Short mmCIF file of C-alpha atoms in Angstrom, two decimals:
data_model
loop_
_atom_site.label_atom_id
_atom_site.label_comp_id
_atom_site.label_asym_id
_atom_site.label_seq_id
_atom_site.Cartn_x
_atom_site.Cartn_y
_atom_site.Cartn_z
CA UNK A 1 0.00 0.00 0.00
CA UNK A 2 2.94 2.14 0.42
CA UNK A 3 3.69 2.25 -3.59
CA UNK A 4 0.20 1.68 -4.55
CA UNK A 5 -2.93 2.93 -4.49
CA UNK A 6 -4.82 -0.42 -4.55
CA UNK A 7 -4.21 -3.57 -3.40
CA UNK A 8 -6.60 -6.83 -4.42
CA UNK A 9 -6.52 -10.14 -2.45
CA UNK A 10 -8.44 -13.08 -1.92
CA UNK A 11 -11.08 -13.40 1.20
CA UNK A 12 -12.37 -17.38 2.00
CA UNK A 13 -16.04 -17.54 1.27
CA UNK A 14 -16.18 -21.68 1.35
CA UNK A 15 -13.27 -24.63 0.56
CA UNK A 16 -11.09 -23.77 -2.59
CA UNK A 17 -14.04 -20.55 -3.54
CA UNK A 18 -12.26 -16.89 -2.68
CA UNK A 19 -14.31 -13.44 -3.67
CA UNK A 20 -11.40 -10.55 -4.52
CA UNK A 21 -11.50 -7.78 -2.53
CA UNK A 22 -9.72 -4.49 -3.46
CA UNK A 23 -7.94 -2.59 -0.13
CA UNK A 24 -7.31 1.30 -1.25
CA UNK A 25 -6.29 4.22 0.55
CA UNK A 26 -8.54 7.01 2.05
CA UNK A 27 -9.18 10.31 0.30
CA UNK A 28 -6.09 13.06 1.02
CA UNK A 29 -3.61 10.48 1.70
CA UNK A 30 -0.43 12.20 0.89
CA UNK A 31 3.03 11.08 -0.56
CA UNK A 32 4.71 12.60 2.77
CA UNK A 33 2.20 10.65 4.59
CA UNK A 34 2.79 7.17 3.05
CA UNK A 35 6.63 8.03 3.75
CA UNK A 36 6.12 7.78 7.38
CA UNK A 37 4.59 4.04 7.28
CA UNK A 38 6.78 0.94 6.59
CA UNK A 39 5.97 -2.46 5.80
CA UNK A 40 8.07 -5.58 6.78
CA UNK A 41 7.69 -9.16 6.24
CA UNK A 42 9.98 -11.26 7.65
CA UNK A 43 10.89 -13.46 11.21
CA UNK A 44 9.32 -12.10 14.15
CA UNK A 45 11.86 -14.05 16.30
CA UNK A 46 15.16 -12.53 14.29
CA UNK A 47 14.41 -8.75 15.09
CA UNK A 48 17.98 -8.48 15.97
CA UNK A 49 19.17 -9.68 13.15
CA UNK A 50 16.87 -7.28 11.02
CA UNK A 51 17.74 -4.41 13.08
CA UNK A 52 20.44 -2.86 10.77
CA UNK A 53 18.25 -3.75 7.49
CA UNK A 54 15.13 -1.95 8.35
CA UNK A 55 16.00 0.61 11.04
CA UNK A 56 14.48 1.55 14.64
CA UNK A 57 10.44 2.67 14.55
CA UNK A 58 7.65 4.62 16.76
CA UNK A 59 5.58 1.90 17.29
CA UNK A 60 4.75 -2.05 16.72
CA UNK A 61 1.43 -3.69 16.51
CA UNK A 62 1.75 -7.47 17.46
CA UNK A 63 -1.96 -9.05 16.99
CA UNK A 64 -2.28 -12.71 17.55
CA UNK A 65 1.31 -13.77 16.92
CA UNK A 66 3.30 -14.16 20.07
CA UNK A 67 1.44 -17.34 20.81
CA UNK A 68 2.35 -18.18 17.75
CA UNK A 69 5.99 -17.93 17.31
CA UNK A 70 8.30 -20.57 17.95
CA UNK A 71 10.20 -18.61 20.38
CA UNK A 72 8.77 -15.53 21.63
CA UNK A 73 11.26 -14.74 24.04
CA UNK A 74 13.63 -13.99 21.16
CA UNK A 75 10.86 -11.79 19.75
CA UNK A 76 10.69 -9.77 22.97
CA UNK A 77 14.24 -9.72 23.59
CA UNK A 78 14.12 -8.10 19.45
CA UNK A 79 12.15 -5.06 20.26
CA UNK A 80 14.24 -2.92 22.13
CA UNK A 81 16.77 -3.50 18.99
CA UNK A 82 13.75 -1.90 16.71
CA UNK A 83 11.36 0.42 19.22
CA UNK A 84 12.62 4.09 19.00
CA UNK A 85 12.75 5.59 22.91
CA UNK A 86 9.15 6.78 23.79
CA UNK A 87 8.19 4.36 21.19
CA UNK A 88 4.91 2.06 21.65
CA UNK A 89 4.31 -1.94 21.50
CA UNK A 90 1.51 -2.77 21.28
CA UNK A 91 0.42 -6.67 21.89
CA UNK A 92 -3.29 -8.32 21.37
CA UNK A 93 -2.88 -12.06 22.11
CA UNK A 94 -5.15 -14.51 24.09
CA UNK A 95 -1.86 -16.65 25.60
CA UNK A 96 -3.48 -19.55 23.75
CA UNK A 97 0.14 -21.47 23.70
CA UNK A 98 -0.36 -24.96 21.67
CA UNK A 99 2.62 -27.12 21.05
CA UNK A 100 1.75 -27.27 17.34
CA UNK A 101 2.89 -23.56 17.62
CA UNK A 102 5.66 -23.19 20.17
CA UNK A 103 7.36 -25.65 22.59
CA UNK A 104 6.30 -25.62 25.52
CA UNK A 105 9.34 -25.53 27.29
CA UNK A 106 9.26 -21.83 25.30
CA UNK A 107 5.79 -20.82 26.38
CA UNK A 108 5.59 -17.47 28.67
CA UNK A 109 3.31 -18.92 31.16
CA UNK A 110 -0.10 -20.93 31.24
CA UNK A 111 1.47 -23.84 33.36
CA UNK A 112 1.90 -24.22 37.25
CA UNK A 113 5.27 -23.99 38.78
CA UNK A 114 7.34 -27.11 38.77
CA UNK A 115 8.14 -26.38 42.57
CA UNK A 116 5.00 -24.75 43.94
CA UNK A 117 2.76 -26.37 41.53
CA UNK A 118 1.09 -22.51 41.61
CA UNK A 119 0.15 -21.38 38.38
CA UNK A 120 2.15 -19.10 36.26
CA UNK A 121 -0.02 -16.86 34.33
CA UNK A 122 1.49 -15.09 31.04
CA UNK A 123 0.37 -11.95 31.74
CA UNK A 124 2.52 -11.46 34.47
CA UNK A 125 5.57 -13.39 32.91
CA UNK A 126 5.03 -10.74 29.73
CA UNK A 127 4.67 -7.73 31.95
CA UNK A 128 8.06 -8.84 33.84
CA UNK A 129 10.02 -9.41 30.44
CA UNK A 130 8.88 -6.51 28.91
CA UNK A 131 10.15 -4.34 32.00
CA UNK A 132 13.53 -6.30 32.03
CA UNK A 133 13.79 -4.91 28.47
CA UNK A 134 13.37 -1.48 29.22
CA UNK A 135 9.58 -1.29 28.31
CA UNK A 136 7.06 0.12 30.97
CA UNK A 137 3.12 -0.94 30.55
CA UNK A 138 0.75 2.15 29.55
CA UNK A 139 -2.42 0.02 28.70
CA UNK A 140 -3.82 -3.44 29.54
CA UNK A 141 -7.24 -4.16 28.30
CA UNK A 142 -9.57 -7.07 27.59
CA UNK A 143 -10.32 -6.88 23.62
CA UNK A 144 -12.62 -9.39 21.66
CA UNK A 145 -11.37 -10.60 18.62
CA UNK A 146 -13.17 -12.68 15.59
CA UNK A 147 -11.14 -14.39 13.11
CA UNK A 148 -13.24 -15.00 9.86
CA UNK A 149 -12.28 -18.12 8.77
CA UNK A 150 -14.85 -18.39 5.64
CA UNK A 151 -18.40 -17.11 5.40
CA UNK A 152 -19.89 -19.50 7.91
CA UNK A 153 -17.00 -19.84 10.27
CA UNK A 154 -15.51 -17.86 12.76
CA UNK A 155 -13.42 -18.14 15.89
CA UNK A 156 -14.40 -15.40 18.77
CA UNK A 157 -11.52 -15.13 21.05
CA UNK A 158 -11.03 -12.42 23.96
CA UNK A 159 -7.32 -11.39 23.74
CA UNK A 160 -5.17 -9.57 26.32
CA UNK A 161 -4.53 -6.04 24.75
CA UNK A 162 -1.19 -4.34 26.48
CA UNK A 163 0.42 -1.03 25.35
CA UNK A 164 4.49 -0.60 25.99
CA UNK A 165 6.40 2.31 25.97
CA UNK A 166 9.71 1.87 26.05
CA UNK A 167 12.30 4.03 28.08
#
C-alpha cells in the first residue's frame, strides 16, 4: 500500500471458492504521509538480526502472533533492537500457547510452577520481560477478537490487549 494505491486479495467464502476484494487508501492520503509508514515481512523471532536492514520505529502492533511464534522470548528480547525511545508496543494475544505452535518448554506462562505447583499466568511473565527490556506498561485491556475463517465460520476469542512504551 505504500507504492500503490490499490491492493486486491483473496477473502475465503467456502473450501477452494475466494471473492477478490480491493484494499485502497482514504481520500487526502499524501506522498509525505505514506513516507512515514513501513511495511516488513519477515521473522518475528530474528528482530535483531533485522535491526540494521530496516532501522528503529515509533511503534509495533503485534496481533495474535506471540502465541504463535516458535520462540517468543527472542521476539521480545528483538524489540528494544527496533522500538525508537518513547516508542509504543503494542500486543493483542489470548496466551493460547499450543505445542503445534511453540514448545512448551518456550511458552511465557499458562502452566503451574514445577516447585509450587502454583500457576504461572502469562500476563505477568510478559509484563516482567517486557520491564527487564526497558519497556514500561501504559495500557492493559480485555479486547474481543473474531477471526473470519470463511463465510460461515468464525473463531471469537477475547485477547489480552497491552500497550508498551519503552524508556
Amino acid at each position: 500500500m505504500q507504492s500503490e494505491a490499490r491492493i486486491k486479495f483473496n477473502v475465503p467464502i467456502e473450501a477452494d471458492i475466494f471473492t477478490e476484494v480491493v484494499a485502497k487508501h482514504d481520500n487526502g492520503v499524501t506522498p509525505e504521509v505514506l513516507e512515514k509508514v513501513r511495511f516488513f515481512t519477515g521473522d518475528a523471532c530474528r528482530l535483531k538480526q533485522y535491526a540494521a536492514e530496516i532501522g528503529t520505529v515509533d511503534g509495533v502492533v503485534m496481533a495474535n502472533l506471540l502465541c504463535r511464534l516458535p520462540d517468543p522470548l527472542a521476539c521480545l528480547d528483538g524489540m528494544s533492537s527496533v522500538v525508537n525511545k518513547g516508542g509504543v508496543v503494542v500486543m493483542v494475544t489470548p496466551f493460547s500457547w499450543l505445542e503445534e505452535f511453540t514448545p512448551r518448554s518456550k511458552w511465557l506462562g499458562g502452566y503451574p510452577d514445577p516447585v509450587s505447583g502454583e500457576p504461572i499466568y502469562s500476563k505477568g511473565v510478559l509484563r516482567d520481560t517486557m520491564e527487564a527490556r526497558g519497556f514500561e506498561q501504559i495500557h492493559e485491556e480485555e479486547m474481543p477478537l473474531l477471526i473470519r475463517e470463511h463465510q460461515r465460520k468464525y473463531q471469537y476469542i477475547i485477547s489480552e490487549a497491552t500497550g508498551w512504551r519503552k524508556l
